[in-house]
């Protein structure tokens, strides 16, 4: 259903299903320029997203327009749900598939009972170190910029809350999961720490954000589909 221009300037919450390899910035720009072409909005047209998704992740990206950009901090603070795959027995510097495997570890001792028991030790408030390949700033540069330059930078652990950590499929070395967590949780770090707790290694091999608060990716559309329906 097409909306009048005023609907977007007064404010809309758009549920976008971000495709794999797209950055959140690219997704927002696709929506922004589609709206500008359709409605001839000025360069001052307000639009932004409520929580970054890495290019290697898919799923729910909430985009706010017009006056609703003021709602972004509130939306960002809501509980998030993710599903995905953790690969056991190896690690990568980025904790995901952005970088190549740098070490291998045994998995023969890992049982279903150990997986389920270990997952429960992460439920509640935990201390978590963000990945060195993250957008957090340190000394005026993004952490990933330091990491890609080969610079070793120490980053402090910070509290986050895991509300649910459910193992949904076990096919070692792969396990599928569903996690419900607070703002600021890095699922890549959770995968890495999970591997350590299993006395093995692990990295995140797939990730999809399914919910933010009451918003569900099932109600979202891709950026290209949004453009096509205008």
mmCIF file of C-alpha atoms in Angstrom:
data_model
loop_
_atom_site.group_PDB
_atom_site.id
_atom_site.type_symbol
_atom_site.label_atom_id
_atom_site.label_comp_id
_atom_site.label_asym_id
_atom_site.label_seq_id
_atom_site.Cartn_x
_atom_site.Cartn_y
_atom_site.Cartn_z
ATOM 1 C CA UNK A 1 0.000 0.000 0.000
ATOM 2 C CA UNK A 2 1.395 3.364 -1.047
ATOM 3 C CA UNK A 3 1.463 6.147 1.521
ATOM 4 C CA UNK A 4 1.399 9.918 0.975
ATOM 5 C CA UNK A 5 4.658 11.829 1.409
ATOM 6 C CA UNK A 6 3.396 13.342 4.661
ATOM 7 C CA UNK A 7 3.202 9.887 6.225
ATOM 8 C CA UNK A 8 6.975 9.503 5.923
ATOM 9 C CA UNK A 9 7.828 13.002 7.159
ATOM 10 C CA UNK A 10 5.443 12.685 10.105
ATOM 11 C CA UNK A 11 7.045 9.332 10.827
ATOM 12 C CA UNK A 12 7.023 5.667 9.852
ATOM 13 C CA UNK A 13 8.584 2.542 11.349
ATOM 14 C CA UNK A 14 9.746 0.324 8.488
ATOM 15 C CA UNK A 15 10.539 -3.343 9.118
ATOM 16 C CA UNK A 16 13.296 -4.338 6.717
ATOM 17 C CA UNK A 17 14.660 -7.853 6.216
ATOM 18 C CA UNK A 18 18.323 -7.059 5.553
ATOM 19 C CA UNK A 19 19.907 -9.352 2.957
ATOM 20 C CA UNK A 20 23.202 -11.167 3.424
ATOM 21 C CA UNK A 21 26.348 -9.093 2.567
ATOM 22 C CA UNK A 22 24.456 -5.789 2.757
ATOM 23 C CA UNK A 23 25.643 -3.348 5.411
ATOM 24 C CA UNK A 24 23.006 -1.622 7.524
ATOM 25 C CA UNK A 25 24.172 1.657 5.955
ATOM 26 C CA UNK A 26 23.523 0.293 2.457
ATOM 27 C CA UNK A 27 20.033 -0.845 3.449
ATOM 28 C CA UNK A 28 19.148 2.566 4.906
ATOM 29 C CA UNK A 29 20.527 4.326 1.821
ATOM 30 C CA UNK A 30 18.480 2.099 -0.491
ATOM 31 C CA UNK A 31 15.292 3.054 1.373
ATOM 32 C CA UNK A 32 16.315 6.711 1.655
ATOM 33 C CA UNK A 33 17.003 7.217 -2.054
ATOM 34 C CA UNK A 34 13.921 5.229 -3.080
ATOM 35 C CA UNK A 35 11.780 7.583 -0.980
ATOM 36 C CA UNK A 36 13.601 10.661 -2.281
ATOM 37 C CA UNK A 37 13.040 9.626 -5.889
ATOM 38 C CA UNK A 38 9.367 8.906 -5.248
ATOM 39 C CA UNK A 39 8.507 11.988 -3.186
ATOM 40 C CA UNK A 40 11.266 14.489 -4.036
ATOM 41 C CA UNK A 41 12.181 14.880 -0.382
ATOM 42 C CA UNK A 42 14.867 17.452 0.440
ATOM 43 C CA UNK A 43 18.340 16.482 1.622
ATOM 44 C CA UNK A 44 17.146 17.229 5.180
ATOM 45 C CA UNK A 45 14.723 14.274 5.135
ATOM 46 C CA UNK A 46 15.328 12.330 8.341
ATOM 47 C CA UNK A 47 15.886 8.576 8.285
ATOM 48 C CA UNK A 48 17.907 6.171 10.410
ATOM 49 C CA UNK A 49 18.067 2.627 11.738
ATOM 50 C CA UNK A 50 17.584 1.268 15.253
ATOM 51 C CA UNK A 51 20.511 -1.116 15.657
ATOM 52 C CA UNK A 52 23.271 -2.194 13.283
ATOM 53 C CA UNK A 53 23.447 -5.633 11.688
ATOM 54 C CA UNK A 54 26.794 -6.879 10.367
ATOM 55 C CA UNK A 55 27.013 -7.564 6.604
ATOM 56 C CA UNK A 56 27.289 -11.320 7.328
ATOM 57 C CA UNK A 57 24.021 -11.232 9.307
ATOM 58 C CA UNK A 58 20.501 -11.130 7.890
ATOM 59 C CA UNK A 59 17.184 -10.207 9.395
ATOM 60 C CA UNK A 60 15.306 -7.443 11.115
ATOM 61 C CA UNK A 61 16.561 -3.910 10.583
ATOM 62 C CA UNK A 62 14.147 -1.297 11.885
ATOM 63 C CA UNK A 63 14.265 1.958 9.922
ATOM 64 C CA UNK A 64 12.559 5.089 11.223
ATOM 65 C CA UNK A 65 11.626 8.093 9.099
ATOM 66 C CA UNK A 66 10.746 11.718 9.811
ATOM 67 C CA UNK A 67 9.716 12.550 13.351
ATOM 68 C CA UNK A 68 9.863 8.862 14.309
ATOM 69 C CA UNK A 69 13.687 9.014 14.230
ATOM 70 C CA UNK A 70 13.255 10.259 17.812
ATOM 71 C CA UNK A 71 11.998 6.765 18.686
ATOM 72 C CA UNK A 72 15.320 5.126 17.703
ATOM 73 C CA UNK A 73 16.933 5.128 21.190
ATOM 74 C CA UNK A 74 13.817 3.526 22.703
ATOM 75 C CA UNK A 75 13.641 0.830 20.027
ATOM 76 C CA UNK A 76 17.376 0.117 20.331
ATOM 77 C CA UNK A 77 16.957 -0.541 24.033
ATOM 78 C CA UNK A 78 14.406 -3.321 23.570
ATOM 79 C CA UNK A 79 15.090 -7.053 23.864
ATOM 80 C CA UNK A 80 16.496 -8.661 20.710
ATOM 81 C CA UNK A 81 16.172 -12.213 19.435
ATOM 82 C CA UNK A 82 18.599 -13.969 17.113
ATOM 83 C CA UNK A 83 18.864 -17.373 15.501
ATOM 84 C CA UNK A 84 21.954 -18.777 13.864
ATOM 85 C CA UNK A 85 24.711 -21.358 13.669
ATOM 86 C CA UNK A 86 27.867 -21.787 15.731
ATOM 87 C CA UNK A 87 30.678 -23.924 14.330
ATOM 88 C CA UNK A 88 32.664 -25.742 17.013
ATOM 89 C CA UNK A 89 36.295 -26.863 16.959
ATOM 90 C CA UNK A 90 37.854 -23.750 15.433
ATOM 91 C CA UNK A 91 38.247 -20.011 15.971
ATOM 92 C CA UNK A 92 38.652 -16.958 13.755
ATOM 93 C CA UNK A 93 40.080 -13.529 14.747
ATOM 94 C CA UNK A 94 36.741 -11.846 13.992
ATOM 95 C CA UNK A 95 34.727 -14.579 15.771
ATOM 96 C CA UNK A 96 32.778 -15.094 12.523
ATOM 97 C CA UNK A 97 33.367 -15.778 8.820
ATOM 98 C CA UNK A 98 34.810 -12.331 8.064
ATOM 99 C CA UNK A 99 38.281 -13.760 8.717
ATOM 100 C CA UNK A 100 39.825 -17.184 8.124
ATOM 101 C CA UNK A 101 40.176 -19.925 10.742
ATOM 102 C CA UNK A 102 43.326 -19.379 12.825
ATOM 103 C CA UNK A 103 43.212 -22.384 15.166
ATOM 104 C CA UNK A 104 41.603 -25.804 15.540
ATOM 105 C CA UNK A 105 40.460 -27.569 18.729
ATOM 106 C CA UNK A 106 39.117 -31.018 19.678
ATOM 107 C CA UNK A 107 35.372 -31.662 19.741
ATOM 108 C CA UNK A 108 35.300 -35.384 20.563
ATOM 109 C CA UNK A 109 34.458 -34.691 24.211
ATOM 110 C CA UNK A 110 31.441 -32.497 23.394
ATOM 111 C CA UNK A 111 28.119 -34.226 24.085
ATOM 112 C CA UNK A 112 24.534 -33.036 23.822
ATOM 113 C CA UNK A 113 24.344 -32.906 27.625
ATOM 114 C CA UNK A 114 27.498 -30.760 27.808
ATOM 115 C CA UNK A 115 26.166 -28.379 25.139
ATOM 116 C CA UNK A 116 22.840 -27.881 26.897
ATOM 117 C CA UNK A 117 24.439 -27.530 30.327
ATOM 118 C CA UNK A 118 27.048 -25.036 29.101
ATOM 119 C CA UNK A 119 24.475 -22.918 27.282
ATOM 120 C CA UNK A 120 22.588 -22.430 30.545
ATOM 121 C CA UNK A 121 25.704 -21.022 32.250
ATOM 122 C CA UNK A 122 25.437 -18.005 29.945
ATOM 123 C CA UNK A 123 21.839 -17.173 30.886
ATOM 124 C CA UNK A 124 21.574 -14.085 33.088
ATOM 125 C CA UNK A 125 23.870 -11.073 33.384
ATOM 126 C CA UNK A 126 27.334 -11.869 32.047
ATOM 127 C CA UNK A 127 30.536 -9.939 31.356
ATOM 128 C CA UNK A 128 31.383 -9.913 27.678
ATOM 129 C CA UNK A 129 34.278 -8.534 25.657
ATOM 130 C CA UNK A 130 33.199 -7.113 22.281
ATOM 131 C CA UNK A 131 35.060 -8.566 19.279
ATOM 132 C CA UNK A 132 38.216 -6.754 18.194
ATOM 133 C CA UNK A 133 36.545 -6.615 14.754
ATOM 134 C CA UNK A 134 33.749 -4.307 15.945
ATOM 135 C CA UNK A 135 32.654 -0.724 15.315
ATOM 136 C CA UNK A 136 33.383 0.405 18.882
ATOM 137 C CA UNK A 137 35.775 3.356 18.944
ATOM 138 C CA UNK A 138 39.122 3.195 20.745
ATOM 139 C CA UNK A 139 41.602 6.079 20.582
ATOM 140 C CA UNK A 140 39.490 7.755 17.903
ATOM 141 C CA UNK A 141 39.418 4.746 15.555
ATOM 142 C CA UNK A 142 36.971 1.892 15.083
ATOM 143 C CA UNK A 143 38.159 -1.340 16.647
ATOM 144 C CA UNK A 144 38.039 -3.106 13.285
ATOM 145 C CA UNK A 145 40.388 -0.461 11.871
ATOM 146 C CA UNK A 146 42.938 -1.241 14.600
ATOM 147 C CA UNK A 147 42.455 -4.982 14.001
ATOM 148 C CA UNK A 148 42.858 -4.778 10.227
ATOM 149 C CA UNK A 149 46.033 -2.716 10.715
ATOM 150 C CA UNK A 150 47.414 -5.470 12.948
ATOM 151 C CA UNK A 151 47.345 -3.235 16.034
ATOM 152 C CA UNK A 152 46.756 -4.923 19.381
ATOM 153 C CA UNK A 153 44.250 -2.919 21.427
ATOM 154 C CA UNK A 154 42.850 -4.042 24.761
ATOM 155 C CA UNK A 155 39.096 -3.690 25.150
ATOM 156 C CA UNK A 156 37.302 -3.930 28.471
ATOM 157 C CA UNK A 157 34.555 -6.444 29.214
ATOM 158 C CA UNK A 158 31.102 -4.995 29.755
ATOM 159 C CA UNK A 159 27.897 -6.347 31.293
ATOM 160 C CA UNK A 160 25.120 -7.701 29.097
ATOM 161 C CA UNK A 161 22.125 -9.933 29.730
ATOM 162 C CA UNK A 162 21.202 -13.203 28.033
ATOM 163 C CA UNK A 163 17.536 -13.962 28.703
ATOM 164 C CA UNK A 164 17.403 -17.243 26.770
ATOM 165 C CA UNK A 165 20.044 -19.394 25.078
ATOM 166 C CA UNK A 166 18.389 -22.362 23.387
ATOM 167 C CA UNK A 167 20.214 -25.016 21.348
ATOM 168 C CA UNK A 168 17.831 -25.959 18.513
ATOM 169 C CA UNK A 169 19.937 -28.369 16.420
ATOM 170 C CA UNK A 170 23.047 -30.399 17.147
ATOM 171 C CA UNK A 171 25.142 -31.708 14.250
ATOM 172 C CA UNK A 172 28.700 -31.305 15.522
ATOM 173 C CA UNK A 173 30.687 -29.339 14.506
ATOM 174 C CA UNK A 174 27.582 -27.229 13.853
ATOM 175 C CA UNK A 175 24.925 -26.264 16.367
ATOM 176 C CA UNK A 176 21.921 -24.037 15.740
ATOM 177 C CA UNK A 177 20.656 -21.715 18.442
ATOM 178 C CA UNK A 178 18.122 -19.108 19.459
ATOM 179 C CA UNK A 179 19.186 -16.278 21.779
ATOM 180 C CA UNK A 180 17.134 -13.562 23.459
ATOM 181 C CA UNK A 181 19.340 -10.786 24.839
ATOM 182 C CA UNK A 182 19.689 -7.182 25.905
ATOM 183 C CA UNK A 183 21.004 -4.238 23.928
ATOM 184 C CA UNK A 184 24.751 -4.320 23.368
ATOM 185 C CA UNK A 185 25.132 -8.097 23.221
ATOM 186 C CA UNK A 186 27.598 -9.409 20.644
ATOM 187 C CA UNK A 187 26.497 -12.826 19.421
ATOM 188 C CA UNK A 188 29.961 -13.313 17.889
ATOM 189 C CA UNK A 189 31.497 -12.927 21.342
ATOM 190 C CA UNK A 190 28.893 -15.277 22.788
ATOM 191 C CA UNK A 191 29.915 -17.910 20.217
ATOM 192 C CA UNK A 192 33.612 -17.442 21.016
ATOM 193 C CA UNK A 193 33.059 -17.600 24.780
ATOM 194 C CA UNK A 194 30.782 -20.625 24.363
ATOM 195 C CA UNK A 195 33.587 -22.455 22.584
ATOM 196 C CA UNK A 196 36.023 -21.609 25.389
ATOM 197 C CA UNK A 197 33.555 -22.824 28.006
ATOM 198 C CA UNK A 198 33.323 -26.141 26.128
ATOM 199 C CA UNK A 199 37.139 -26.421 26.292
ATOM 200 C CA UNK A 200 37.199 -26.178 22.526
ATOM 201 C CA UNK A 201 36.846 -23.294 20.097
ATOM 202 C CA UNK A 202 33.900 -21.814 18.216
ATOM 203 C CA UNK A 203 32.935 -19.104 15.782
ATOM 204 C CA UNK A 204 29.661 -17.713 14.479
ATOM 205 C CA UNK A 205 28.924 -19.092 11.010
ATOM 206 C CA UNK A 206 25.388 -17.741 10.462
ATOM 207 C CA UNK A 207 23.222 -15.116 12.171
ATOM 208 C CA UNK A 208 19.707 -13.799 11.695
ATOM 209 C CA UNK A 209 17.952 -11.190 13.845
ATOM 210 C CA UNK A 210 14.347 -12.253 14.205
ATOM 211 C CA UNK A 211 12.868 -9.829 16.743
ATOM 212 C CA UNK A 212 13.362 -6.444 18.379
ATOM 213 C CA UNK A 213 10.815 -5.983 21.137
ATOM 214 C CA UNK A 214 7.404 -6.723 19.615
ATOM 215 C CA UNK A 215 8.687 -6.243 16.048
ATOM 216 C CA UNK A 216 9.199 -9.455 14.051
ATOM 217 C CA UNK A 217 11.193 -10.054 10.865
ATOM 218 C CA UNK A 218 8.249 -12.132 9.612
ATOM 219 C CA UNK A 219 6.504 -8.798 9.024
ATOM 220 C CA UNK A 220 9.495 -7.292 7.187
ATOM 221 C CA UNK A 221 10.406 -6.942 3.511
ATOM 222 C CA UNK A 222 13.725 -6.615 1.712
ATOM 223 C CA UNK A 223 15.010 -3.176 0.656
ATOM 224 C CA UNK A 224 14.465 -4.066 -3.005
ATOM 225 C CA UNK A 225 10.891 -5.215 -2.347
ATOM 226 C CA UNK A 226 10.241 -1.944 -0.496
ATOM 227 C CA UNK A 227 11.508 0.049 -3.460
ATOM 228 C CA UNK A 228 9.402 -1.984 -5.877
ATOM 229 C CA UNK A 229 6.188 -1.359 -3.952
ATOM 230 C CA UNK A 230 6.550 2.443 -3.910
#
